[in-house]
Amino acid sequence: MSLGSNDELKLTPQRLAILKYLDNNKEHPSAADIHKAMSRNFPTMSLATVYNTLKVLKRLKNIQELSIDSDKRRFDPDTGDHNHLICIKCKKIVDVKHEFRLDIPDAEKQEFEIIGNHVDFYGVCPECRNRKKT
């Protein structure tokens, strides 16, 4: 992750721990998830510290903020182009690296210049399906 200048993100032990937690994290954690994970080693770390760190990382384009879960914002350290598969039961989010070429008819574009797309797929994950069976 490129962290910009020291003024943008002072590398305190707490912030370094957050960066380490996010590095290659595929879970798409919320701020509360990150705070809970950090509280084991940093019991005095505030949720505000987590939010402030995420805000800077988002501004530096080191993470993406996902609006997939209406209950809480989730964060994705994978800033490359990809899509998501979301479990409607447990809200698990999985990356989908396949590129989908979608064309919008000219009449629907309303003169927009299309620069990209993001596709979200919804379903029930294997764990939730198995829980239902037992």
Short mmCIF file of N, CA, C and O in Angstrom, two decimals:
data_model
loop_
_atom_site.label_atom_id
_atom_site.label_comp_id
_atom_site.label_asym_id
_atom_site.label_seq_id
_atom_site.Cartn_x
_atom_site.Cartn_y
_atom_site.Cartn_z
N MET A 1 0.84 -1.19 0.00
CA MET A 1 0.00 0.00 0.00
C MET A 1 0.88 1.24 0.00
O MET A 1 1.79 1.36 0.80
N SER A 2 0.57 2.15 -0.87
CA SER A 2 1.25 3.44 -0.88
C SER A 2 0.56 4.35 0.11
O SER A 2 -0.65 4.55 0.06
N LEU A 3 1.32 4.92 1.04
CA LEU A 3 0.71 5.66 2.14
C LEU A 3 0.82 7.16 2.03
O LEU A 3 0.40 7.86 2.95
N GLY A 4 1.35 7.69 0.96
CA GLY A 4 1.44 9.14 0.83
C GLY A 4 2.43 9.70 1.82
O GLY A 4 3.29 9.01 2.36
N SER A 5 2.30 10.97 2.11
CA SER A 5 3.24 11.62 3.02
C SER A 5 2.90 11.27 4.46
O SER A 5 1.79 10.84 4.78
N ASN A 6 3.86 11.46 5.35
CA ASN A 6 3.64 11.19 6.77
C ASN A 6 2.56 12.07 7.36
O ASN A 6 1.94 11.72 8.35
N ASP A 7 2.33 13.25 6.76
CA ASP A 7 1.28 14.14 7.26
C ASP A 7 -0.10 13.54 7.03
O ASP A 7 -1.01 13.77 7.81
N GLU A 8 -0.26 12.78 5.95
CA GLU A 8 -1.56 12.21 5.64
C GLU A 8 -1.89 11.04 6.56
O GLU A 8 -3.03 10.86 6.95
N LEU A 9 -0.91 10.20 6.87
CA LEU A 9 -1.15 9.02 7.70
C LEU A 9 0.05 8.81 8.60
O LEU A 9 1.04 8.21 8.20
N LYS A 10 -0.03 9.35 9.81
CA LYS A 10 1.04 9.13 10.78
C LYS A 10 1.03 7.66 11.15
O LYS A 10 0.01 7.12 11.55
N LEU A 11 2.17 7.02 11.00
CA LEU A 11 2.25 5.58 11.20
C LEU A 11 2.45 5.23 12.67
O LEU A 11 3.53 4.86 13.09
N THR A 12 1.38 5.31 13.42
CA THR A 12 1.39 4.91 14.82
C THR A 12 1.32 3.38 14.87
O THR A 12 0.94 2.73 13.89
N PRO A 13 1.64 2.78 16.01
CA PRO A 13 1.52 1.31 16.12
C PRO A 13 0.09 0.82 15.82
O PRO A 13 -0.09 -0.22 15.18
N GLN A 14 -0.91 1.59 16.24
CA GLN A 14 -2.30 1.20 15.98
C GLN A 14 -2.59 1.22 14.48
O GLN A 14 -3.21 0.30 13.95
N ARG A 15 -2.16 2.27 13.81
CA ARG A 15 -2.41 2.36 12.37
C ARG A 15 -1.63 1.30 11.60
O ARG A 15 -2.14 0.74 10.63
N LEU A 16 -0.42 1.02 12.03
CA LEU A 16 0.35 -0.06 11.39
C LEU A 16 -0.37 -1.40 11.56
O LEU A 16 -0.39 -2.21 10.64
N ALA A 17 -0.97 -1.62 12.73
CA ALA A 17 -1.71 -2.86 12.96
C ALA A 17 -2.93 -2.93 12.05
O ALA A 17 -3.25 -4.01 11.51
N ILE A 18 -3.62 -1.82 11.84
CA ILE A 18 -4.77 -1.78 10.93
C ILE A 18 -4.31 -2.09 9.51
O ILE A 18 -4.94 -2.89 8.80
N LEU A 19 -3.20 -1.48 9.08
CA LEU A 19 -2.67 -1.73 7.74
C LEU A 19 -2.32 -3.21 7.57
O LEU A 19 -2.63 -3.82 6.54
N LYS A 20 -1.68 -3.79 8.58
CA LYS A 20 -1.31 -5.20 8.52
C LYS A 20 -2.56 -6.07 8.45
O LYS A 20 -2.61 -7.04 7.69
N TYR A 21 -3.58 -5.73 9.22
CA TYR A 21 -4.82 -6.50 9.21
C TYR A 21 -5.48 -6.45 7.83
O TYR A 21 -6.02 -7.46 7.35
N LEU A 22 -5.46 -5.30 7.20
CA LEU A 22 -6.10 -5.15 5.89
C LEU A 22 -5.29 -5.76 4.75
O LEU A 22 -5.87 -6.13 3.72
N ASP A 23 -3.98 -5.86 4.91
CA ASP A 23 -3.12 -6.35 3.83
C ASP A 23 -3.55 -7.75 3.40
O ASP A 23 -3.52 -8.70 4.18
N ASN A 24 -4.00 -7.88 2.17
CA ASN A 24 -4.47 -9.13 1.58
C ASN A 24 -5.69 -9.73 2.29
O ASN A 24 -5.94 -10.92 2.20
N ASN A 25 -6.42 -8.92 3.04
CA ASN A 25 -7.63 -9.38 3.72
C ASN A 25 -8.75 -9.54 2.69
O ASN A 25 -9.09 -8.60 2.00
N LYS A 26 -9.31 -10.71 2.60
CA LYS A 26 -10.37 -11.01 1.63
C LYS A 26 -11.76 -11.00 2.26
O LYS A 26 -12.74 -11.32 1.61
N GLU A 27 -11.87 -10.64 3.53
CA GLU A 27 -13.13 -10.71 4.26
C GLU A 27 -14.03 -9.50 4.06
O GLU A 27 -15.17 -9.51 4.51
N HIS A 28 -13.53 -8.41 3.49
CA HIS A 28 -14.29 -7.18 3.32
C HIS A 28 -14.85 -6.71 4.66
O HIS A 28 -16.06 -6.59 4.84
N PRO A 29 -13.96 -6.46 5.62
CA PRO A 29 -14.41 -6.14 6.98
C PRO A 29 -15.05 -4.76 7.11
O PRO A 29 -14.77 -3.85 6.32
N SER A 30 -15.89 -4.62 8.11
CA SER A 30 -16.44 -3.32 8.47
C SER A 30 -15.47 -2.66 9.45
O SER A 30 -14.55 -3.31 9.97
N ALA A 31 -15.69 -1.39 9.74
CA ALA A 31 -14.86 -0.70 10.74
C ALA A 31 -14.99 -1.39 12.09
O ALA A 31 -14.00 -1.56 12.81
N ALA A 32 -16.19 -1.83 12.42
CA ALA A 32 -16.41 -2.54 13.70
C ALA A 32 -15.65 -3.86 13.73
O ALA A 32 -15.08 -4.23 14.77
N ASP A 33 -15.60 -4.58 12.60
CA ASP A 33 -14.83 -5.83 12.52
C ASP A 33 -13.36 -5.56 12.76
O ASP A 33 -12.68 -6.31 13.48
N ILE A 34 -12.85 -4.51 12.13
CA ILE A 34 -11.43 -4.15 12.29
C ILE A 34 -11.16 -3.76 13.74
O ILE A 34 -10.18 -4.21 14.34
N HIS A 35 -12.04 -2.94 14.30
CA HIS A 35 -11.88 -2.50 15.69
C HIS A 35 -11.85 -3.69 16.64
O HIS A 35 -11.01 -3.77 17.55
N LYS A 36 -12.75 -4.65 16.44
CA LYS A 36 -12.79 -5.85 17.28
C LYS A 36 -11.49 -6.64 17.18
O LYS A 36 -10.94 -7.08 18.19
N ALA A 37 -10.98 -6.80 15.96
CA ALA A 37 -9.72 -7.52 15.76
C ALA A 37 -8.55 -6.79 16.41
O ALA A 37 -7.64 -7.42 16.95
N MET A 38 -8.56 -5.47 16.36
CA MET A 38 -7.47 -4.67 16.92
C MET A 38 -7.53 -4.60 18.44
O MET A 38 -6.51 -4.44 19.10
N SER A 39 -8.72 -4.73 19.01
CA SER A 39 -8.87 -4.53 20.45
C SER A 39 -8.15 -5.58 21.28
O SER A 39 -7.85 -5.35 22.45
N ARG A 40 -7.83 -6.71 20.69
CA ARG A 40 -7.07 -7.74 21.42
C ARG A 40 -5.69 -7.22 21.80
O ARG A 40 -5.23 -7.41 22.92
N ASN A 41 -5.02 -6.58 20.84
CA ASN A 41 -3.66 -6.07 21.07
C ASN A 41 -3.64 -4.60 21.47
O ASN A 41 -2.65 -4.12 22.02
N PHE A 42 -4.71 -3.87 21.16
CA PHE A 42 -4.80 -2.45 21.47
C PHE A 42 -6.14 -2.16 22.14
O PHE A 42 -7.04 -1.59 21.52
N PRO A 43 -6.28 -2.56 23.41
CA PRO A 43 -7.58 -2.42 24.07
C PRO A 43 -8.07 -0.98 24.21
O PRO A 43 -9.27 -0.76 24.36
N THR A 44 -7.18 -0.01 24.12
CA THR A 44 -7.61 1.38 24.25
C THR A 44 -7.84 2.06 22.90
O THR A 44 -8.19 3.23 22.86
N MET A 45 -7.67 1.31 21.80
CA MET A 45 -7.89 1.90 20.47
C MET A 45 -9.37 2.23 20.32
O MET A 45 -10.23 1.39 20.58
N SER A 46 -9.66 3.43 19.87
CA SER A 46 -11.05 3.84 19.67
C SER A 46 -11.53 3.47 18.27
O SER A 46 -10.73 3.32 17.34
N LEU A 47 -12.84 3.36 18.15
CA LEU A 47 -13.44 3.14 16.84
C LEU A 47 -13.17 4.34 15.93
O LEU A 47 -13.00 4.19 14.73
N ALA A 48 -13.05 5.53 16.53
CA ALA A 48 -12.74 6.74 15.75
C ALA A 48 -11.37 6.61 15.08
O ALA A 48 -11.20 7.06 13.94
N THR A 49 -10.40 6.00 15.75
CA THR A 49 -9.08 5.78 15.14
C THR A 49 -9.20 4.90 13.91
O THR A 49 -8.58 5.16 12.88
N VAL A 50 -10.02 3.87 14.01
CA VAL A 50 -10.22 2.98 12.87
C VAL A 50 -10.87 3.75 11.72
O VAL A 50 -10.40 3.70 10.59
N TYR A 51 -11.95 4.48 12.02
CA TYR A 51 -12.64 5.25 10.97
C TYR A 51 -11.70 6.29 10.34
O TYR A 51 -11.70 6.46 9.12
N ASN A 52 -10.93 6.99 11.15
CA ASN A 52 -10.01 8.00 10.62
C ASN A 52 -8.96 7.37 9.72
O ASN A 52 -8.61 7.92 8.67
N THR A 53 -8.44 6.22 10.13
CA THR A 53 -7.45 5.51 9.31
C THR A 53 -8.07 5.07 7.99
O THR A 53 -7.48 5.25 6.92
N LEU A 54 -9.28 4.51 8.05
CA LEU A 54 -9.96 4.08 6.83
C LEU A 54 -10.26 5.25 5.91
O LEU A 54 -10.13 5.14 4.68
N LYS A 55 -10.61 6.38 6.49
CA LYS A 55 -10.89 7.58 5.69
C LYS A 55 -9.65 8.01 4.90
O LYS A 55 -9.73 8.32 3.71
N VAL A 56 -8.50 8.00 5.56
CA VAL A 56 -7.25 8.39 4.88
C VAL A 56 -6.89 7.35 3.82
O VAL A 56 -6.52 7.70 2.70
N LEU A 57 -7.02 6.07 4.16
CA LEU A 57 -6.69 5.02 3.18
C LEU A 57 -7.60 5.09 1.96
O LEU A 57 -7.16 4.86 0.83
N LYS A 58 -8.85 5.43 2.18
CA LYS A 58 -9.78 5.60 1.06
C LYS A 58 -9.37 6.79 0.20
O LYS A 58 -9.35 6.71 -1.03
N ARG A 59 -9.02 7.91 0.84
CA ARG A 59 -8.59 9.10 0.09
C ARG A 59 -7.32 8.81 -0.71
O ARG A 59 -7.16 9.30 -1.82
N LEU A 60 -6.42 7.99 -0.16
CA LEU A 60 -5.18 7.64 -0.85
C LEU A 60 -5.39 6.52 -1.88
O LEU A 60 -4.45 6.08 -2.52
N LYS A 61 -6.65 6.04 -1.98
CA LYS A 61 -7.03 4.99 -2.92
C LYS A 61 -6.35 3.65 -2.60
O LYS A 61 -6.04 2.86 -3.50
N ASN A 62 -6.13 3.39 -1.31
CA ASN A 62 -5.57 2.12 -0.87
C ASN A 62 -6.65 1.12 -0.51
O ASN A 62 -6.36 -0.06 -0.33
N ILE A 63 -7.88 1.58 -0.34
CA ILE A 63 -9.01 0.70 -0.08
C ILE A 63 -10.22 1.24 -0.83
O ILE A 63 -10.25 2.41 -1.20
N GLN A 64 -11.19 0.36 -1.01
CA GLN A 64 -12.48 0.76 -1.57
C GLN A 64 -13.52 0.62 -0.47
O GLN A 64 -13.47 -0.32 0.32
N GLU A 65 -14.43 1.56 -0.42
CA GLU A 65 -15.56 1.45 0.49
C GLU A 65 -16.72 0.84 -0.28
O GLU A 65 -17.08 1.31 -1.36
N LEU A 66 -17.28 -0.23 0.26
CA LEU A 66 -18.36 -0.94 -0.41
C LEU A 66 -19.70 -0.57 0.21
O LEU A 66 -19.81 -0.49 1.43
N SER A 67 -20.67 -0.36 -0.61
CA SER A 67 -22.01 -0.04 -0.13
C SER A 67 -22.95 -1.22 -0.34
O SER A 67 -24.15 -1.05 -0.48
N ILE A 68 -22.40 -2.41 -0.33
CA ILE A 68 -23.15 -3.63 -0.59
C ILE A 68 -24.08 -3.96 0.58
O ILE A 68 -25.21 -4.35 0.39
N ASP A 69 -23.58 -3.81 1.79
CA ASP A 69 -24.32 -4.18 2.99
C ASP A 69 -25.02 -2.95 3.54
O ASP A 69 -24.37 -2.00 3.96
N SER A 70 -26.35 -2.94 3.53
CA SER A 70 -27.08 -1.75 3.97
C SER A 70 -26.94 -1.53 5.48
O SER A 70 -27.19 -0.43 5.96
N ASP A 71 -26.53 -2.56 6.23
CA ASP A 71 -26.39 -2.42 7.68
C ASP A 71 -25.08 -1.77 8.10
O ASP A 71 -25.00 -1.16 9.15
N LYS A 72 -24.03 -1.93 7.28
CA LYS A 72 -22.73 -1.36 7.64
C LYS A 72 -21.85 -1.23 6.41
O LYS A 72 -21.97 -2.00 5.46
N ARG A 73 -20.98 -0.22 6.46
CA ARG A 73 -20.02 -0.04 5.36
C ARG A 73 -18.94 -1.10 5.49
O ARG A 73 -18.48 -1.40 6.58
N ARG A 74 -18.53 -1.62 4.37
CA ARG A 74 -17.48 -2.63 4.34
C ARG A 74 -16.32 -2.07 3.53
O ARG A 74 -16.51 -1.19 2.69
N PHE A 75 -15.12 -2.59 3.77
CA PHE A 75 -13.92 -2.06 3.14
C PHE A 75 -13.15 -3.18 2.46
O PHE A 75 -13.03 -4.28 2.98
N ASP A 76 -12.62 -2.86 1.28
CA ASP A 76 -11.93 -3.83 0.45
C ASP A 76 -10.54 -3.29 0.11
O ASP A 76 -10.42 -2.28 -0.58
N PRO A 77 -9.49 -3.96 0.59
CA PRO A 77 -8.13 -3.50 0.26
C PRO A 77 -7.72 -3.81 -1.17
O PRO A 77 -6.70 -3.32 -1.64
N ASP A 78 -8.51 -4.61 -1.89
CA ASP A 78 -8.22 -4.91 -3.29
C ASP A 78 -8.84 -3.79 -4.13
O ASP A 78 -10.06 -3.75 -4.34
N THR A 79 -8.00 -2.88 -4.61
CA THR A 79 -8.50 -1.73 -5.37
C THR A 79 -8.51 -1.98 -6.87
O THR A 79 -8.89 -1.10 -7.63
N GLY A 80 -8.11 -3.17 -7.29
CA GLY A 80 -8.17 -3.51 -8.72
C GLY A 80 -9.60 -3.77 -9.14
O GLY A 80 -10.50 -3.94 -8.32
N ASP A 81 -9.80 -3.80 -10.46
CA ASP A 81 -11.13 -4.05 -10.99
C ASP A 81 -11.57 -5.48 -10.64
O ASP A 81 -10.85 -6.44 -10.93
N HIS A 82 -12.69 -5.59 -9.98
CA HIS A 82 -13.29 -6.89 -9.71
C HIS A 82 -14.73 -6.68 -9.27
O HIS A 82 -15.16 -5.57 -9.02
N ASN A 83 -15.47 -7.78 -9.21
CA ASN A 83 -16.88 -7.77 -8.85
C ASN A 83 -17.04 -8.55 -7.55
O ASN A 83 -16.06 -9.05 -6.99
N HIS A 84 -18.28 -8.67 -7.07
CA HIS A 84 -18.51 -9.35 -5.81
C HIS A 84 -19.68 -10.31 -5.86
O HIS A 84 -20.65 -10.09 -6.58
N LEU A 85 -19.56 -11.36 -5.06
CA LEU A 85 -20.61 -12.34 -4.83
C LEU A 85 -20.99 -12.20 -3.36
O LEU A 85 -20.11 -12.28 -2.49
N ILE A 86 -22.27 -11.97 -3.07
CA ILE A 86 -22.71 -11.65 -1.71
C ILE A 86 -23.76 -12.66 -1.24
O ILE A 86 -24.75 -12.91 -1.94
N CYS A 87 -23.54 -13.22 -0.06
CA CYS A 87 -24.53 -14.11 0.54
C CYS A 87 -25.64 -13.27 1.16
O CYS A 87 -25.37 -12.38 1.97
N ILE A 88 -26.88 -13.55 0.79
CA ILE A 88 -28.01 -12.78 1.30
C ILE A 88 -28.34 -13.14 2.75
O ILE A 88 -29.06 -12.40 3.42
N LYS A 89 -27.80 -14.24 3.26
CA LYS A 89 -28.08 -14.67 4.63
C LYS A 89 -27.07 -14.10 5.61
O LYS A 89 -27.42 -13.38 6.54
N CYS A 90 -25.78 -14.41 5.42
CA CYS A 90 -24.74 -14.01 6.38
C CYS A 90 -23.96 -12.77 5.96
O CYS A 90 -23.11 -12.29 6.70
N LYS A 91 -24.21 -12.28 4.74
CA LYS A 91 -23.56 -11.07 4.19
C LYS A 91 -22.08 -11.29 3.84
O LYS A 91 -21.34 -10.35 3.67
N LYS A 92 -21.66 -12.55 3.74
CA LYS A 92 -20.30 -12.85 3.30
C LYS A 92 -20.11 -12.28 1.90
O LYS A 92 -21.01 -12.36 1.06
N ILE A 93 -18.93 -11.71 1.64
CA ILE A 93 -18.62 -11.13 0.33
C ILE A 93 -17.37 -11.82 -0.22
O ILE A 93 -16.37 -11.95 0.48
N VAL A 94 -17.46 -12.26 -1.46
CA VAL A 94 -16.36 -12.95 -2.13
C VAL A 94 -16.02 -12.19 -3.40
O VAL A 94 -16.92 -11.73 -4.12
N ASP A 95 -14.73 -12.04 -3.68
CA ASP A 95 -14.29 -11.37 -4.90
C ASP A 95 -14.52 -12.27 -6.11
O ASP A 95 -14.32 -13.48 -6.05
N VAL A 96 -14.94 -11.65 -7.21
CA VAL A 96 -15.08 -12.33 -8.50
C VAL A 96 -14.18 -11.57 -9.46
O VAL A 96 -14.43 -10.41 -9.77
N LYS A 97 -13.12 -12.23 -9.92
CA LYS A 97 -12.12 -11.57 -10.76
C LYS A 97 -12.47 -11.56 -12.24
O LYS A 97 -11.84 -10.86 -13.01
N HIS A 98 -13.48 -12.30 -12.63
CA HIS A 98 -13.87 -12.35 -14.04
C HIS A 98 -14.39 -10.99 -14.50
O HIS A 98 -15.12 -10.32 -13.78
N GLU A 99 -13.99 -10.58 -15.71
CA GLU A 99 -14.46 -9.30 -16.26
C GLU A 99 -15.73 -9.55 -17.06
O GLU A 99 -15.80 -10.47 -17.87
N PHE A 100 -16.74 -8.73 -16.80
CA PHE A 100 -18.01 -8.85 -17.52
C PHE A 100 -18.15 -7.66 -18.45
O PHE A 100 -18.12 -6.52 -18.01
N ARG A 101 -18.30 -7.93 -19.73
CA ARG A 101 -18.48 -6.87 -20.71
C ARG A 101 -19.97 -6.61 -20.84
O ARG A 101 -20.72 -7.47 -21.29
N LEU A 102 -20.41 -5.47 -20.40
CA LEU A 102 -21.82 -5.11 -20.47
C LEU A 102 -21.98 -3.91 -21.39
O LEU A 102 -21.27 -2.92 -21.24
N ASP A 103 -22.89 -4.01 -22.31
CA ASP A 103 -23.17 -2.90 -23.21
C ASP A 103 -24.52 -2.30 -22.87
O ASP A 103 -25.50 -3.02 -22.62
N ILE A 104 -24.57 -0.99 -22.84
CA ILE A 104 -25.81 -0.27 -22.60
C ILE A 104 -26.24 0.32 -23.94
O ILE A 104 -25.44 0.98 -24.61
N PRO A 105 -27.48 0.09 -24.32
CA PRO A 105 -27.95 0.67 -25.60
C PRO A 105 -27.79 2.19 -25.56
O PRO A 105 -27.96 2.83 -24.51
N ASP A 106 -27.43 2.77 -26.69
CA ASP A 106 -27.23 4.22 -26.78
C ASP A 106 -28.40 5.01 -26.22
O ASP A 106 -28.22 6.03 -25.56
N ALA A 107 -29.62 4.53 -26.44
CA ALA A 107 -30.81 5.24 -25.96
C ALA A 107 -30.87 5.29 -24.44
O ALA A 107 -31.48 6.19 -23.86
N GLU A 108 -30.21 4.33 -23.76
CA GLU A 108 -30.23 4.27 -22.30
C GLU A 108 -29.05 5.02 -21.66
O GLU A 108 -29.07 5.30 -20.46
N LYS A 109 -28.02 5.32 -22.42
CA LYS A 109 -26.81 5.96 -21.87
C LYS A 109 -27.03 7.40 -21.43
O LYS A 109 -26.24 7.92 -20.63
N GLN A 110 -28.04 8.05 -21.96
CA GLN A 110 -28.32 9.44 -21.65
C GLN A 110 -27.07 10.31 -21.81
O GLN A 110 -26.77 11.16 -20.99
N GLU A 111 -26.31 10.03 -22.87
CA GLU A 111 -25.10 10.76 -23.24
C GLU A 111 -23.95 10.59 -22.24
O GLU A 111 -22.98 11.35 -22.25
N PHE A 112 -24.04 9.61 -21.34
CA PHE A 112 -22.93 9.31 -20.44
C PHE A 112 -21.78 8.71 -21.23
O PHE A 112 -22.01 7.95 -22.17
N GLU A 113 -20.56 9.01 -20.83
CA GLU A 113 -19.39 8.30 -21.33
C GLU A 113 -19.11 7.20 -20.31
O GLU A 113 -18.77 7.49 -19.16
N ILE A 114 -19.27 5.96 -20.68
CA ILE A 114 -19.11 4.84 -19.78
C ILE A 114 -17.61 4.57 -19.58
O ILE A 114 -16.87 4.39 -20.55
N ILE A 115 -17.17 4.54 -18.33
CA ILE A 115 -15.75 4.30 -18.04
C ILE A 115 -15.52 3.00 -17.27
O ILE A 115 -14.40 2.60 -17.05
N GLY A 116 -16.58 2.35 -16.84
CA GLY A 116 -16.41 1.09 -16.12
C GLY A 116 -17.74 0.59 -15.58
O GLY A 116 -18.76 1.25 -15.73
N ASN A 117 -17.68 -0.59 -14.97
CA ASN A 117 -18.88 -1.14 -14.34
C ASN A 117 -18.47 -2.03 -13.18
O ASN A 117 -17.32 -2.42 -13.04
N HIS A 118 -19.43 -2.32 -12.34
CA HIS A 118 -19.24 -3.22 -11.21
C HIS A 118 -20.48 -4.07 -11.12
O HIS A 118 -21.61 -3.56 -11.15
N VAL A 119 -20.29 -5.39 -11.02
CA VAL A 119 -21.41 -6.31 -10.96
C VAL A 119 -21.42 -7.00 -9.60
O VAL A 119 -20.40 -7.51 -9.15
N ASP A 120 -22.57 -6.98 -8.93
CA ASP A 120 -22.76 -7.69 -7.67
C ASP A 120 -23.70 -8.86 -7.93
O ASP A 120 -24.77 -8.68 -8.51
N PHE A 121 -23.29 -10.04 -7.49
CA PHE A 121 -24.12 -11.24 -7.59
C PHE A 121 -24.59 -11.59 -6.19
O PHE A 121 -23.82 -11.49 -5.22
N TYR A 122 -25.84 -12.01 -6.05
CA TYR A 122 -26.41 -12.35 -4.75
C TYR A 122 -26.83 -13.80 -4.76
O TYR A 122 -27.32 -14.32 -5.76
N GLY A 123 -26.61 -14.46 -3.64
CA GLY A 123 -26.98 -15.86 -3.51
C GLY A 123 -26.86 -16.29 -2.07
O GLY A 123 -26.81 -15.46 -1.15
N VAL A 124 -26.82 -17.61 -1.85
CA VAL A 124 -26.66 -18.17 -0.52
C VAL A 124 -25.38 -18.99 -0.53
O VAL A 124 -25.21 -19.88 -1.38
N CYS A 125 -24.47 -18.68 0.40
CA CYS A 125 -23.16 -19.36 0.45
C CYS A 125 -23.33 -20.81 0.92
O CYS A 125 -24.36 -21.17 1.49
N PRO A 126 -22.33 -21.66 0.68
CA PRO A 126 -22.42 -23.07 1.09
C PRO A 126 -22.66 -23.24 2.59
O PRO A 126 -23.42 -24.12 2.99
N GLU A 127 -22.03 -22.41 3.41
CA GLU A 127 -22.20 -22.53 4.86
C GLU A 127 -23.65 -22.29 5.25
O GLU A 127 -24.22 -23.03 6.07
N CYS A 128 -24.26 -21.27 4.71
CA CYS A 128 -25.67 -20.96 5.02
C CYS A 128 -26.60 -22.03 4.46
O CYS A 128 -27.59 -22.40 5.11
N ARG A 129 -26.29 -22.55 3.28
CA ARG A 129 -27.10 -23.63 2.71
C ARG A 129 -27.03 -24.86 3.58
O ARG A 129 -28.04 -25.52 3.83
N ASN A 130 -25.83 -25.21 4.07
CA ASN A 130 -25.66 -26.38 4.93
C ASN A 130 -26.35 -26.21 6.28
O ASN A 130 -26.88 -27.16 6.83
N ARG A 131 -26.34 -24.98 6.83
CA ARG A 131 -27.02 -24.71 8.09
C ARG A 131 -28.52 -24.94 7.95
O ARG A 131 -29.17 -25.42 8.86
N LYS A 132 -29.06 -24.60 6.79
CA LYS A 132 -30.48 -24.75 6.52
C LYS A 132 -30.87 -26.25 6.51
O LYS A 132 -31.94 -26.61 6.96
N LYS A 133 -29.97 -27.10 6.00
CA LYS A 133 -30.25 -28.52 5.86
C LYS A 133 -30.22 -29.25 7.20
O LYS A 133 -30.86 -30.27 7.36
N THR A 134 -29.43 -28.75 8.15
CA THR A 134 -29.29 -29.46 9.44
C THR A 134 -30.26 -28.99 10.47
O THR A 134 -30.93 -28.07 10.40
#
